[in-house]
């Protein structure tokens, strides 16, 4: 049995990157290694010894792009966590778990309506769970919604950290899209950290055709090995060119191009959003997963003419975690080719590499305090 | 038994209103009384002797605003039709019917997916059903999807014409919104010809709160008698003022203003659209019924942050007509206060009055050839 230390070792975001509005002076953000007092656990809470925590674009948004965290810094970032319960509620001790990236309160009108993934009282490690986050040795969390990991064979527990967000957010999105066997799917941003899983999950759940669109040729070719039937390389092409290529591809393969497509916008970038909107057509669905502050220009009345819809999707209901995890464990979703494990002490360099777009895999940091 | 005449008497749109692109010269549209050869009925078709045909904004769009009809003029407009079957398939003869405004082919992939209201081969009287439309003595139509009128008591058959579009389009929209008992609803354009029925149907199906928003104070007060719990008069107010009034109303009545609202945009006008978008919030739905050519400026990523959606809705599946009709016949939907019957020979003046916004009720024209 693991002993519980007196303190939590952690990499705190002491301050985010800031830019003075008047002078324009930029102050780099700071991540500092420190230790914090081990908190007293309340009834219903457990302490998780962290196996791994994924580095997500959301973390980078907090650190580099002035996206405010709910808890005021200093706090520890990181919300994509796997680990083992080492203290707290007795029935949980010793269990390996994935911590849902957003944990609903389970006690409000939104939760009662089955929409707990957008509960307004939700707790998210590395954002709204006090000062606690995943780039640490341990984290205290409510036990209720933890996802138990069983029979993982030789899959490392730290690798499963990506189930907490990168896999489950797409899972929720595909569920929101009401994906049916035979559906025609487009994923804009198919080669990225989240898009990769949208492609795999859509295909695994029976999509008839999955077309991946992305800027990066090399990564797109990888997508062809993991669920995509066809790909469109969109770099240096305008929206019309991409749409024409999509139509030509449909024609070549005997698919209708003008109705019934479920399009997933995963890029959170204006160019990707414009492609997604241009491909939306009759009785189609556009599922909006990526986030940007951009204002879009679109005649929403087209949705009326198309009998179509745009669905925004946020996080994932904890109740879906076991199903998503099972798909990973039985190989229907491959995560190993898309994950790289690094020691947590590389956090500063890893953030910098992720921020400058140099990574081709999602990084999971393992505690090495 | 009614005899079948040799010809159909009709008011044809000989030409729509046009504007020469180069000279700017406007040519008024022309409606001409004429007669057309009685067509031979094909198997599966019936001839309906028209009782009444409603004048819809869609007709005005074709006539005044350069919206193209599928069949090239000359053709007869009018798609909101009730009447009696007088020839064709024997089992139908003598039945009183409502003709669905859009009739699916029932034989394509979209129809098979249950989305026949947006079937791309659909037939719509006064648009894509050859030259035939409702501003006539008779019309040949496929029998399959006709809605039979039974037990109408003393409700005039011609009045029931509005079930073909003004009542059923909102019915489909409320169905698409997945309205549940207790739901909080906003209708933007609540006092108009379609909004009136959105309000009534939402309330009749169990909405907990219905807030009507419109420009016209007098009509809004009528909405309070027909389903609206509260109203907001939006004339001469900007979007922020309307939103603040909405929030104050919520606060006063102990309702949350920031989540779970189902908002129906019925105006098809930019101002109404902007109000609708401004009120959309967490786990909300915006149902887009009105049409305009306007481009909207909106950060669609808010849908992701809100876990919210925008749903466009077109027409109504024929399978919903009997339920909508029943609500009219049993008084849950009141149509009489919102309908005025006029002889069809007033069509030119009626179009003009409707176009210039002078009408407070929907006009149903009855054949007087």
PDB file of C-alpha atoms in Angstrom, chain A residues 109-110 115 117-118 120 172 176 258-260 268 273 277 282-286 288-315, chain B residues 109-110 115 117-118 120 172 176 258-260 268 273 277 282-286 288-315:
ATOM      1  CA  UNK A 109     -31.124  21.672 -12.981  1.00  0.00           C
ATOM      2  CA  UNK A 110     -28.604  21.220 -15.812  1.00  0.00           C
ATOM      3  CA  UNK A 115     -26.449  17.883 -19.501  1.00  0.00           C
ATOM      4  CA  UNK A 117     -21.008  18.046 -19.060  1.00  0.00           C
ATOM      5  CA  UNK A 118     -21.979  21.747 -19.100  1.00  0.00           C
ATOM      6  CA  UNK A 120     -22.248  25.550 -14.333  1.00  0.00           C
ATOM      7  CA  UNK A 172     -19.288  13.008 -26.612  1.00  0.00           C
ATOM      8  CA  UNK A 176     -24.189  14.398 -29.839  1.00  0.00           C
ATOM      9  CA  UNK A 258     -25.065  17.793 -51.104  1.00  0.00           C
ATOM     10  CA  UNK A 259     -26.927  16.118 -48.284  1.00  0.00           C
ATOM     11  CA  UNK A 260     -26.639  14.178 -45.096  1.00  0.00           C
ATOM     12  CA  UNK A 268     -10.737  26.072 -33.691  1.00  0.00           C
ATOM     13  CA  UNK A 273     -14.407  26.835 -39.591  1.00  0.00           C
ATOM     14  CA  UNK A 277     -19.523  25.859 -42.994  1.00  0.00           C
ATOM     15  CA  UNK A 282     -29.186  19.578 -46.723  1.00  0.00           C
ATOM     16  CA  UNK A 283     -30.206  17.678 -43.566  1.00  0.00           C
ATOM     17  CA  UNK A 284     -26.580  17.914 -42.442  1.00  0.00           C
ATOM     18  CA  UNK A 285     -25.079  18.440 -39.026  1.00  0.00           C
ATOM     19  CA  UNK A 286     -22.076  20.539 -38.159  1.00  0.00           C
ATOM     20  CA  UNK A 288     -18.445  22.383 -33.374  1.00  0.00           C
ATOM     21  CA  UNK A 289     -15.684  21.087 -31.096  1.00  0.00           C
ATOM     22  CA  UNK A 290     -12.840  23.554 -31.622  1.00  0.00           C
ATOM     23  CA  UNK A 291     -12.888  26.947 -29.955  1.00  0.00           C
ATOM     24  CA  UNK A 292     -11.722  30.311 -31.181  1.00  0.00           C
ATOM     25  CA  UNK A 293     -12.644  33.886 -30.409  1.00  0.00           C
ATOM     26  CA  UNK A 294     -13.293  34.529 -34.120  1.00  0.00           C
ATOM     27  CA  UNK A 295     -16.589  35.973 -35.268  1.00  0.00           C
ATOM     28  CA  UNK A 296     -18.001  33.928 -38.142  1.00  0.00           C
ATOM     29  CA  UNK A 297     -19.887  35.361 -41.074  1.00  0.00           C
ATOM     30  CA  UNK A 298     -22.592  32.977 -42.178  1.00  0.00           C
ATOM     31  CA  UNK A 299     -26.198  33.288 -43.200  1.00  0.00           C
ATOM     32  CA  UNK A 300     -27.840  31.206 -40.492  1.00  0.00           C
ATOM     33  CA  UNK A 301     -31.004  31.169 -42.608  1.00  0.00           C
ATOM     34  CA  UNK A 302     -29.188  28.576 -44.687  1.00  0.00           C
ATOM     35  CA  UNK A 303     -29.786  26.223 -41.776  1.00  0.00           C
ATOM     36  CA  UNK A 304     -33.509  26.734 -42.345  1.00  0.00           C
ATOM     37  CA  UNK A 305     -33.217  26.169 -46.082  1.00  0.00           C
ATOM     38  CA  UNK A 306     -31.071  23.087 -45.427  1.00  0.00           C
ATOM     39  CA  UNK A 307     -33.114  21.740 -42.468  1.00  0.00           C
ATOM     40  CA  UNK A 308     -29.636  21.506 -40.959  1.00  0.00           C
ATOM     41  CA  UNK A 309     -28.090  22.238 -37.602  1.00  0.00           C
ATOM     42  CA  UNK A 310     -24.930  23.389 -35.859  1.00  0.00           C
ATOM     43  CA  UNK A 311     -24.248  21.708 -32.548  1.00  0.00           C
ATOM     44  CA  UNK A 312     -21.669  22.970 -30.081  1.00  0.00           C
ATOM     45  CA  UNK A 313     -20.242  20.353 -27.781  1.00  0.00           C
ATOM     46  CA  UNK A 314     -18.312  20.754 -24.552  1.00  0.00           C
ATOM     47  CA  UNK A 315     -16.460  18.067 -22.633  1.00  0.00           C
TER      48      UNK A 315
ATOM     49  CA  UNK B 109     -32.337   8.460 -49.115  1.00  0.00           C
ATOM     50  CA  UNK B 110     -33.513  11.624 -47.328  1.00  0.00           C
ATOM     51  CA  UNK B 115     -36.282  13.741 -43.171  1.00  0.00           C
ATOM     52  CA  UNK B 117     -39.775  17.465 -45.126  1.00  0.00           C
ATOM     53  CA  UNK B 118     -36.489  18.367 -46.843  1.00  0.00           C
ATOM     54  CA  UNK B 120     -34.912  17.228 -52.629  1.00  0.00           C
ATOM     55  CA  UNK B 172     -42.438  20.670 -36.872  1.00  0.00           C
ATOM     56  CA  UNK B 176     -37.406  19.531 -33.725  1.00  0.00           C
ATOM     57  CA  UNK B 258     -28.567  32.027 -18.528  1.00  0.00           C
ATOM     58  CA  UNK B 259     -29.343  28.427 -19.336  1.00  0.00           C
ATOM     59  CA  UNK B 260     -31.806  26.039 -20.870  1.00  0.00           C
ATOM     60  CA  UNK B 268     -36.598  36.329 -40.775  1.00  0.00           C
ATOM     61  CA  UNK B 273     -32.088  37.243 -35.514  1.00  0.00           C
ATOM     62  CA  UNK B 277     -28.579  35.013 -30.876  1.00  0.00           C
ATOM     63  CA  UNK B 282     -25.862  27.445 -21.850  1.00  0.00           C
ATOM     64  CA  UNK B 283     -27.423  24.162 -23.020  1.00  0.00           C
ATOM     65  CA  UNK B 284     -29.896  26.246 -25.026  1.00  0.00           C
ATOM     66  CA  UNK B 285     -31.420  25.667 -28.423  1.00  0.00           C
ATOM     67  CA  UNK B 286     -32.090  28.248 -31.086  1.00  0.00           C
ATOM     68  CA  UNK B 288     -34.383  29.020 -36.878  1.00  0.00           C
ATOM     69  CA  UNK B 289     -37.721  29.190 -38.742  1.00  0.00           C
ATOM     70  CA  UNK B 290     -37.624  32.584 -40.448  1.00  0.00           C
ATOM     71  CA  UNK B 291     -35.624  33.094 -43.609  1.00  0.00           C
ATOM     72  CA  UNK B 292     -33.618  36.067 -44.800  1.00  0.00           C
ATOM     73  CA  UNK B 293     -30.666  36.530 -47.099  1.00  0.00           C
ATOM     74  CA  UNK B 294     -28.774  38.369 -44.334  1.00  0.00           C
ATOM     75  CA  UNK B 295     -25.320  37.252 -43.316  1.00  0.00           C
ATOM     76  CA  UNK B 296     -25.093  36.943 -39.551  1.00  0.00           C
ATOM     77  CA  UNK B 297     -22.044  37.812 -37.500  1.00  0.00           C
ATOM     78  CA  UNK B 298     -21.716  35.448 -34.580  1.00  0.00           C
ATOM     79  CA  UNK B 299     -18.902  33.562 -32.949  1.00  0.00           C
ATOM     80  CA  UNK B 300     -20.090  30.009 -33.502  1.00  0.00           C
ATOM     81  CA  UNK B 301     -17.516  28.872 -30.945  1.00  0.00           C
ATOM     82  CA  UNK B 302     -19.973  30.205 -28.367  1.00  0.00           C
ATOM     83  CA  UNK B 303     -22.068  27.166 -29.223  1.00  0.00           C
ATOM     84  CA  UNK B 304     -19.154  25.022 -28.041  1.00  0.00           C
ATOM     85  CA  UNK B 305     -18.715  27.032 -24.849  1.00  0.00           C
ATOM     86  CA  UNK B 306     -22.483  26.885 -24.258  1.00  0.00           C
ATOM     87  CA  UNK B 307     -22.952  23.231 -25.329  1.00  0.00           C
ATOM     88  CA  UNK B 308     -25.764  24.787 -27.327  1.00  0.00           C
ATOM     89  CA  UNK B 309     -27.145  24.376 -30.803  1.00  0.00           C
ATOM     90  CA  UNK B 310     -28.832  26.183 -33.670  1.00  0.00           C
ATOM     91  CA  UNK B 311     -31.393  24.124 -35.571  1.00  0.00           C
ATOM     92  CA  UNK B 312     -32.806  25.158 -38.905  1.00  0.00           C
ATOM     93  CA  UNK B 313     -36.235  23.809 -39.696  1.00  0.00           C
ATOM     94  CA  UNK B 314     -38.064  23.565 -43.000  1.00  0.00           C
ATOM     95  CA  UNK B 315     -41.700  22.668 -43.565  1.00  0.00           C
TER      96      UNK B 315
END
